[in-house]
Amino acid sequence: MSEFLDVLRTEKKYTVSPLTAGQITARLSYLLPLDGNCENAKPYIVKSLYFDSLYNRDYMEKGSGLEFRKKIRLRSYGDGGIVKLEWKRKQGSKQRKQSLLLSKTDAEKLIRGDYRCLLDYDGDLPKQFYAMMTEEVYRPKCIVKYSRLAFTVPTNDIRITLDSGVSAQEGQFNLFQDSVSYYPVTEPGRITLEVKYNHFLLDYIRTALSSFELTETASSKYTASRYFGLGGTMS
């Protein structure tokens, strides 16, 4: 039986300094539990391999600011035990993310450009992935890697994350290889705060964040990481 996830939620991004990130972390630590991947209250590593069409349609649509756009990525968490193929779409003010849990063997096939294994999974989503990625000639474009500290609340599927040390690689696409060199994508000391929720953000969390001067940003790790290939701008 195939395992799927389907989430539609609001996502807001902010850029904060290390000092502000530390203050937010200290405050939230009293209020919210950490994500299970944060062993010993430490950040965990997230690696995402982004796919794009032959003519980099997803990159171009993000750059042009289209209201409805998408991203396709393979994502691994922590030690790489969990691998997801994700289809993330911006729908107005919300983000929809549909995920298919894959075996490492099948993930490696996708990295090589062999998408036939998707037809072995049950349901419509794997077939949609297969049709889109073959018809639009999707291929691996870059790997994005960063450290993430995440707080979670089951109510309204609330997640608050702080991402640091964002780096990328545009020449080697093996998501599971450790000896890959990455170049920095963000300026030193720059941290991305993301606030994600369904329906609404609980008042006590909103209050906890309201004392910080936060300016929303539309920065994208993917577009910034196409730094050498397409001239993406460091965020």
mmCIF file of C-alpha atoms in Angstrom:
data_model
loop_
_atom_site.group_PDB
_atom_site.id
_atom_site.type_symbol
_atom_site.label_atom_id
_atom_site.label_comp_id
_atom_site.label_asym_id
_atom_site.label_seq_id
_atom_site.Cartn_x
_atom_site.Cartn_y
_atom_site.Cartn_z
ATOM 1 C CA MET A 1 0.000 0.000 0.000
ATOM 2 C CA SER A 2 1.375 3.394 -0.995
ATOM 3 C CA GLU A 3 1.715 6.084 1.668
ATOM 4 C CA PHE A 4 0.576 9.606 0.769
ATOM 5 C CA LEU A 5 0.431 12.964 2.467
ATOM 6 C CA ASP A 6 -1.711 15.874 1.273
ATOM 7 C CA VAL A 7 -1.446 19.224 3.053
ATOM 8 C CA LEU A 8 -2.992 22.598 2.185
ATOM 9 C CA ARG A 9 -1.838 25.401 4.447
ATOM 10 C CA THR A 10 -0.639 28.968 4.789
ATOM 11 C CA GLU A 11 3.136 29.425 4.759
ATOM 12 C CA LYS A 12 4.848 32.655 5.740
ATOM 13 C CA LYS A 13 8.615 33.242 5.482
ATOM 14 C CA TYR A 14 10.778 35.750 7.315
ATOM 15 C CA THR A 15 14.501 36.459 7.387
ATOM 16 C CA VAL A 16 15.969 36.907 10.865
ATOM 17 C CA SER A 17 19.375 37.465 12.438
ATOM 18 C CA PRO A 18 21.073 34.822 14.609
ATOM 19 C CA LEU A 19 20.252 36.942 17.688
ATOM 20 C CA THR A 20 16.552 37.105 16.832
ATOM 21 C CA ALA A 21 16.522 33.413 15.903
ATOM 22 C CA GLY A 22 17.986 32.577 19.301
ATOM 23 C CA GLN A 23 15.376 34.683 21.075
ATOM 24 C CA ILE A 24 12.537 33.085 19.103
ATOM 25 C CA THR A 25 13.913 29.625 19.807
ATOM 26 C CA ALA A 26 14.155 30.343 23.541
ATOM 27 C CA ARG A 27 10.581 31.628 23.663
ATOM 28 C CA LEU A 28 9.059 28.817 21.617
ATOM 29 C CA SER A 29 10.928 26.168 23.605
ATOM 30 C CA TYR A 30 8.686 26.969 26.583
ATOM 31 C CA LEU A 31 5.515 26.704 24.512
ATOM 32 C CA LEU A 32 5.895 24.108 21.782
ATOM 33 C CA PRO A 33 7.333 20.601 21.381
ATOM 34 C CA LEU A 34 10.176 20.033 18.973
ATOM 35 C CA ASP A 35 9.823 17.947 15.850
ATOM 36 C CA GLY A 36 10.781 14.313 16.412
ATOM 37 C CA ASN A 37 13.759 14.706 14.069
ATOM 38 C CA CYS A 38 15.371 17.209 16.462
ATOM 39 C CA GLU A 39 17.283 14.706 18.563
ATOM 40 C CA ASN A 40 18.705 16.146 21.799
ATOM 41 C CA ALA A 41 17.032 19.467 20.915
ATOM 42 C CA LYS A 42 19.441 19.925 18.005
ATOM 43 C CA PRO A 43 18.682 20.889 14.385
ATOM 44 C CA TYR A 44 18.534 18.117 11.803
ATOM 45 C CA ILE A 45 19.742 18.064 8.203
ATOM 46 C CA VAL A 46 17.281 18.408 5.325
ATOM 47 C CA LYS A 47 18.375 17.663 1.766
ATOM 48 C CA SER A 48 16.160 18.282 -1.257
ATOM 49 C CA LEU A 49 16.863 17.311 -4.852
ATOM 50 C CA TYR A 50 14.856 19.592 -7.123
ATOM 51 C CA PHE A 51 13.664 18.494 -10.542
ATOM 52 C CA ASP A 52 12.676 20.891 -13.293
ATOM 53 C CA SER A 53 11.466 20.653 -16.871
ATOM 54 C CA LEU A 54 13.682 20.713 -19.935
ATOM 55 C CA TYR A 55 13.418 24.506 -20.162
ATOM 56 C CA ASN A 56 13.338 25.147 -16.388
ATOM 57 C CA ARG A 57 9.683 26.090 -16.356
ATOM 58 C CA ASP A 58 9.293 25.981 -12.564
ATOM 59 C CA TYR A 59 12.301 28.239 -12.032
ATOM 60 C CA MET A 60 11.040 30.730 -14.604
ATOM 61 C CA GLU A 61 7.509 30.785 -13.210
ATOM 62 C CA LYS A 62 8.800 31.534 -9.720
ATOM 63 C CA GLY A 63 10.933 34.354 -11.085
ATOM 64 C CA SER A 64 7.996 35.871 -12.947
ATOM 65 C CA GLY A 65 5.843 35.791 -9.802
ATOM 66 C CA LEU A 66 2.991 33.672 -11.180
ATOM 67 C CA GLU A 67 0.266 33.108 -8.611
ATOM 68 C CA PHE A 68 -0.079 29.407 -9.453
ATOM 69 C CA ARG A 69 3.219 27.543 -9.744
ATOM 70 C CA LYS A 70 4.858 24.320 -8.619
ATOM 71 C CA LYS A 71 8.027 22.556 -7.497
ATOM 72 C CA ILE A 72 8.978 18.877 -7.695
ATOM 73 C CA ARG A 73 11.560 17.545 -5.264
ATOM 74 C CA LEU A 74 12.944 14.471 -3.549
ATOM 75 C CA ARG A 75 13.497 15.164 0.131
ATOM 76 C CA SER A 76 15.385 13.269 2.810
ATOM 77 C CA TYR A 77 15.425 14.015 6.536
ATOM 78 C CA GLY A 78 18.094 13.374 9.120
ATOM 79 C CA ASP A 79 19.892 10.135 8.304
ATOM 80 C CA GLY A 80 17.996 9.673 5.035
ATOM 81 C CA GLY A 81 15.731 6.930 6.372
ATOM 82 C CA ILE A 82 12.623 8.710 5.080
ATOM 83 C CA VAL A 83 12.459 9.795 1.442
ATOM 84 C CA LYS A 84 9.535 11.743 -0.021
ATOM 85 C CA LEU A 85 8.712 12.748 -3.554
ATOM 86 C CA GLU A 86 6.913 16.056 -3.139
ATOM 87 C CA TRP A 87 4.750 18.115 -5.465
ATOM 88 C CA LYS A 88 4.435 21.569 -3.970
ATOM 89 C CA ARG A 89 2.024 24.044 -5.550
ATOM 90 C CA LYS A 90 1.254 27.633 -4.694
ATOM 91 C CA GLN A 91 -2.485 28.217 -4.881
ATOM 92 C CA GLY A 92 -3.189 31.856 -4.184
ATOM 93 C CA SER A 93 -2.249 32.593 -0.579
ATOM 94 C CA LYS A 94 -1.863 28.902 0.313
ATOM 95 C CA GLN A 95 0.566 26.100 -0.443
ATOM 96 C CA ARG A 96 -0.544 22.578 -1.281
ATOM 97 C CA LYS A 97 2.010 19.815 -0.779
ATOM 98 C CA GLN A 98 1.331 16.253 -1.918
ATOM 99 C CA SER A 99 3.937 13.696 -0.902
ATOM 100 C CA LEU A 100 4.620 10.093 -1.831
ATOM 101 C CA LEU A 101 6.821 8.050 0.512
ATOM 102 C CA LEU A 102 9.441 6.145 -1.487
ATOM 103 C CA SER A 103 11.964 3.442 -0.855
ATOM 104 C CA LYS A 104 15.614 4.482 -1.162
ATOM 105 C CA THR A 105 15.970 2.131 -4.133
ATOM 106 C CA ASP A 106 13.172 3.847 -6.037
ATOM 107 C CA ALA A 107 14.477 7.282 -5.091
ATOM 108 C CA GLU A 108 17.820 6.346 -6.641
ATOM 109 C CA LYS A 109 16.009 5.357 -9.840
ATOM 110 C CA LEU A 110 14.369 8.770 -10.027
ATOM 111 C CA ILE A 111 17.752 10.421 -9.573
ATOM 112 C CA ARG A 112 18.953 8.498 -12.643
ATOM 113 C CA GLY A 113 15.926 9.687 -14.624
ATOM 114 C CA ASP A 114 14.073 6.356 -14.556
ATOM 115 C CA TYR A 115 10.503 7.120 -13.467
ATOM 116 C CA ARG A 116 8.869 3.783 -14.308
ATOM 117 C CA CYS A 117 8.999 2.678 -10.663
ATOM 118 C CA LEU A 118 6.273 5.236 -9.891
ATOM 119 C CA LEU A 119 3.804 3.046 -11.766
ATOM 120 C CA ASP A 120 4.345 0.319 -9.156
ATOM 121 C CA TYR A 121 2.718 2.474 -6.458
ATOM 122 C CA ASP A 122 -1.036 2.476 -5.845
ATOM 123 C CA GLY A 123 -3.268 5.497 -6.321
ATOM 124 C CA ASP A 124 -3.536 8.446 -8.673
ATOM 125 C CA LEU A 125 -0.711 10.576 -7.288
ATOM 126 C CA PRO A 126 2.180 8.327 -8.443
ATOM 127 C CA LYS A 127 0.645 8.208 -11.927
ATOM 128 C CA GLN A 128 0.347 12.005 -11.951
ATOM 129 C CA PHE A 129 4.009 12.280 -10.976
ATOM 130 C CA TYR A 130 4.968 9.845 -13.736
ATOM 131 C CA ALA A 131 2.940 11.611 -16.438
ATOM 132 C CA MET A 132 4.181 15.084 -15.502
ATOM 133 C CA MET A 133 7.837 14.144 -15.106
ATOM 134 C CA THR A 134 8.000 12.195 -18.375
ATOM 135 C CA GLU A 135 5.876 14.459 -20.578
ATOM 136 C CA GLU A 136 7.620 17.643 -19.429
ATOM 137 C CA VAL A 137 11.076 15.956 -19.405
ATOM 138 C CA TYR A 138 11.844 16.627 -15.760
ATOM 139 C CA ARG A 139 15.449 16.070 -14.709
ATOM 140 C CA PRO A 140 17.463 16.711 -11.527
ATOM 141 C CA LYS A 141 18.725 20.293 -11.350
ATOM 142 C CA CYS A 142 20.219 20.928 -7.904
ATOM 143 C CA ILE A 143 20.451 19.713 -4.332
ATOM 144 C CA VAL A 144 19.679 22.108 -1.484
ATOM 145 C CA LYS A 145 20.952 21.302 2.011
ATOM 146 C CA TYR A 146 20.373 23.068 5.327
ATOM 147 C CA SER A 147 19.956 22.644 9.078
ATOM 148 C CA ARG A 148 16.418 22.856 10.455
ATOM 149 C CA LEU A 149 15.081 23.355 13.960
ATOM 150 C CA ALA A 150 11.342 22.685 13.944
ATOM 151 C CA PHE A 151 8.519 23.142 16.444
ATOM 152 C CA THR A 152 5.193 21.407 15.861
ATOM 153 C CA VAL A 153 1.628 21.504 17.176
ATOM 154 C CA PRO A 154 -0.948 18.973 15.901
ATOM 155 C CA THR A 155 -3.759 21.544 16.091
ATOM 156 C CA ASN A 156 -4.125 23.104 12.629
ATOM 157 C CA ASP A 157 -0.948 21.236 11.602
ATOM 158 C CA ILE A 158 1.191 24.106 12.890
ATOM 159 C CA ARG A 159 4.936 24.002 12.136
ATOM 160 C CA ILE A 160 7.467 26.700 12.905
ATOM 161 C CA THR A 161 10.914 26.134 11.448
ATOM 162 C CA LEU A 162 14.262 27.915 11.541
ATOM 163 C CA ASP A 163 16.578 27.052 8.646
ATOM 164 C CA SER A 164 20.267 27.948 8.640
ATOM 165 C CA GLY A 165 23.410 27.183 6.669
ATOM 166 C CA VAL A 166 21.616 26.844 3.342
ATOM 167 C CA SER A 167 23.947 25.468 0.673
ATOM 168 C CA ALA A 168 23.551 23.924 -2.766
ATOM 169 C CA GLN A 169 25.101 21.724 -5.449
ATOM 170 C CA GLU A 170 24.263 21.880 -9.160
ATOM 171 C CA GLY A 171 26.599 19.211 -10.542
ATOM 172 C CA GLN A 172 26.166 16.077 -8.385
ATOM 173 C CA PHE A 173 22.658 14.771 -7.805
ATOM 174 C CA ASN A 174 23.130 11.737 -5.545
ATOM 175 C CA LEU A 175 21.007 12.725 -2.578
ATOM 176 C CA PHE A 176 22.491 9.953 -0.444
ATOM 177 C CA GLN A 177 26.176 10.659 -1.034
ATOM 178 C CA ASP A 178 27.899 12.458 1.835
ATOM 179 C CA SER A 179 31.122 13.429 0.043
ATOM 180 C CA VAL A 180 29.515 16.151 -2.064
ATOM 181 C CA SER A 181 30.787 19.722 -2.022
ATOM 182 C CA TYR A 182 28.211 22.473 -1.566
ATOM 183 C CA TYR A 183 28.425 26.233 -2.014
ATOM 184 C CA PRO A 184 26.639 28.698 0.319
ATOM 185 C CA VAL A 185 23.305 30.075 -0.840
ATOM 186 C CA THR A 186 22.463 32.475 1.984
ATOM 187 C CA GLU A 187 24.588 35.266 3.355
ATOM 188 C CA PRO A 188 26.504 34.353 6.539
ATOM 189 C CA GLY A 189 24.308 34.516 9.622
ATOM 190 C CA ARG A 190 21.066 34.712 7.683
ATOM 191 C CA ILE A 191 18.300 32.437 9.007
ATOM 192 C CA THR A 192 14.896 31.736 7.492
ATOM 193 C CA LEU A 193 11.909 31.536 9.819
ATOM 194 C CA GLU A 194 8.854 29.799 8.371
ATOM 195 C CA VAL A 195 5.430 29.790 10.030
ATOM 196 C CA LYS A 196 3.041 27.186 8.594
ATOM 197 C CA TYR A 197 -0.530 26.373 9.574
ATOM 198 C CA ASN A 198 -3.953 25.282 8.405
ATOM 199 C CA HIS A 199 -6.975 27.535 9.002
ATOM 200 C CA PHE A 200 -5.382 29.915 11.545
ATOM 201 C CA LEU A 201 -2.395 30.322 13.853
ATOM 202 C CA LEU A 202 -3.238 29.750 17.514
ATOM 203 C CA ASP A 203 -3.371 32.980 19.520
ATOM 204 C CA TYR A 204 -0.709 32.074 22.073
ATOM 205 C CA ILE A 205 1.778 31.337 19.280
ATOM 206 C CA ARG A 206 0.877 34.512 17.408
ATOM 207 C CA THR A 207 1.353 36.480 20.628
ATOM 208 C CA ALA A 208 4.737 34.856 21.262
ATOM 209 C CA LEU A 209 5.952 35.941 17.816
ATOM 210 C CA SER A 210 4.317 39.372 17.768
ATOM 211 C CA SER A 211 7.012 41.064 19.859
ATOM 212 C CA PHE A 212 9.608 40.430 17.156
ATOM 213 C CA GLU A 213 9.899 42.755 14.170
ATOM 214 C CA LEU A 214 9.351 40.338 11.305
ATOM 215 C CA THR A 215 9.198 41.299 7.648
ATOM 216 C CA GLU A 216 7.681 38.722 5.333
ATOM 217 C CA THR A 217 9.775 37.622 2.341
ATOM 218 C CA ALA A 218 9.101 35.574 -0.780
ATOM 219 C CA SER A 219 12.593 34.088 -1.009
ATOM 220 C CA SER A 220 12.958 30.619 -2.518
ATOM 221 C CA LYS A 221 15.720 28.170 -1.650
ATOM 222 C CA TYR A 222 15.357 26.537 -5.055
ATOM 223 C CA THR A 223 15.692 29.660 -7.199
ATOM 224 C CA ALA A 224 18.552 30.966 -5.068
ATOM 225 C CA SER A 225 20.323 27.625 -5.465
ATOM 226 C CA ARG A 226 20.374 27.800 -9.273
ATOM 227 C CA TYR A 227 23.206 30.247 -8.686
ATOM 228 C CA PHE A 228 25.693 29.073 -11.297
ATOM 229 C CA GLY A 229 23.361 27.331 -13.728
ATOM 230 C CA LEU A 230 20.799 30.120 -14.162
ATOM 231 C CA GLY A 231 22.166 33.062 -12.234
ATOM 232 C CA GLY A 232 19.962 32.703 -9.175
ATOM 233 C CA THR A 233 20.536 35.410 -6.580
ATOM 234 C CA MET A 234 21.763 34.499 -3.115
ATOM 235 C CA SER A 235 19.049 35.203 -0.555
#
